[in-house]
Amino acid sequence: MSRKSERLVNLTIALLATERWITKSEIYRTVDGYSGEVDAKERMFERDKEDLRNLGIDIEVGTFDPLFEDEVGYKIRPEKYQLHLETLSPAQLALLASATQAWHGAVLNSQASSALAKLQSLGIKSDADGIPTLENPLRISDTNLVKVIDSIADRRTISFGYRNAENQSEQRVLEPFGVGTKNGHWYVAGRDLDKSSVRLFRLDRIDAEVKEQGKANSFTIPPDFAMNSLLASKRKDKTAIVDIRVNKGFKLRKHGKVLSSDTEWDRCEISFSDFSEFIADVLWHRDDAKIVEPQSAIDLLLENLSTI
């Protein structure tokens, strides 16, 4: 992991754990990675704030007493951080956007402990116990997520193998702009150089090692790019007919409508945007949900069952 990514994680930890506003001078003293002259630290901090915003992390600005001209301070509210993350993936967690995991020893336990100790030494109370806990820690062996985060921070192009809707692997070349979650899955968004447009890619469908290409600072992130808006616009343009047991399958039902019913089953039309996500939802409901059509969804379900 690059030094910049470590600094971003440490900054997120410090701002998330504090009970009060932390000034820039305190940030420079407590967060590892800020060095050099004051002007250099200022530029570094401004870039870091922009990078965190691209990752969906909202840094609030305020003062200790609005009646006096105090130095402004910064913090991240745990409840807003939790809101931005929405539903977390059961398998993977992006390193930077989940800085709370560092408190619980996933990857950067020593840096987290050091940051907390520095905050305490300055008399800054920590609210670390109130940070939203995540049930599924990051797999340290999963380097692709770390590489994606590093590439966003360094503005470096990446390439990777990606399984499309037909489960065929395709090579993609991407200028990564941001990462985020939707319906329990992590996505990376950026400019697909082959398609010449901004695209979303689900991280758990990357089937080969992410490789960095070219030099750092090879592209700029558009000022109007917003990961949350891009995820919200993901269209549910596919449908399937599913039999769902009566009074069961509420996660599936919220994306569809009932077509017919009997004493045991409701036949529902379910809308979705991604076949793999849909199959995962059906499998999660075990014998309370059965795909009726299309046949392609049934085949993909059977293929997934054969690998369990």
Short mmCIF file of C-alpha atoms in Angstrom, two decimals, residues 85-94 179-189 200-205 231 274 276-278 280-281:
data_model
loop_
_atom_site.label_atom_id
_atom_site.label_comp_id
_atom_site.label_asym_id
_atom_site.label_seq_id
_atom_site.Cartn_x
_atom_site.Cartn_y
_atom_site.Cartn_z
CA LEU A 85 -21.22 3.01 3.45
CA GLU A 86 -24.77 1.67 3.34
CA THR A 87 -24.88 -2.15 3.19
CA LEU A 88 -21.43 -3.68 3.49
CA SER A 89 -20.21 -6.60 1.40
CA PRO A 90 -20.05 -9.92 3.25
CA ALA A 91 -16.82 -10.83 1.49
CA GLN A 92 -14.73 -7.73 0.84
CA LEU A 93 -14.20 -4.25 2.21
CA ALA A 94 -12.38 -1.40 0.53
CA VAL A 179 -15.25 3.31 -5.07
CA GLY A 180 -18.56 2.73 -3.28
CA THR A 181 -21.15 0.17 -2.20
CA LYS A 182 -24.62 -0.75 -3.43
CA ASN A 183 -26.79 -3.68 -2.34
CA GLY A 184 -23.93 -5.22 -0.39
CA HIS A 185 -21.35 -5.12 -3.20
CA TRP A 186 -18.34 -2.90 -3.81
CA TYR A 187 -17.88 -1.08 -7.11
CA VAL A 188 -15.11 0.90 -8.75
CA ALA A 189 -16.08 3.62 -11.22
CA LEU A 200 -19.15 0.83 -13.03
CA PHE A 201 -17.37 -2.44 -12.27
CA ARG A 202 -18.17 -4.79 -9.42
CA LEU A 203 -15.01 -5.63 -7.54
CA ASP A 204 -15.81 -9.28 -6.83
CA ARG A 205 -16.16 -9.90 -10.59
CA LEU A 231 -24.45 4.14 -7.93
CA ASP A 274 -26.99 -7.47 -12.30
CA SER A 276 -24.75 -12.19 -10.30
CA GLU A 277 -26.27 -10.00 -7.57
CA PHE A 278 -29.72 -11.40 -8.31
CA ALA A 280 -26.73 -14.26 -4.83
CA ASP A 281 -29.99 -12.87 -3.41
#
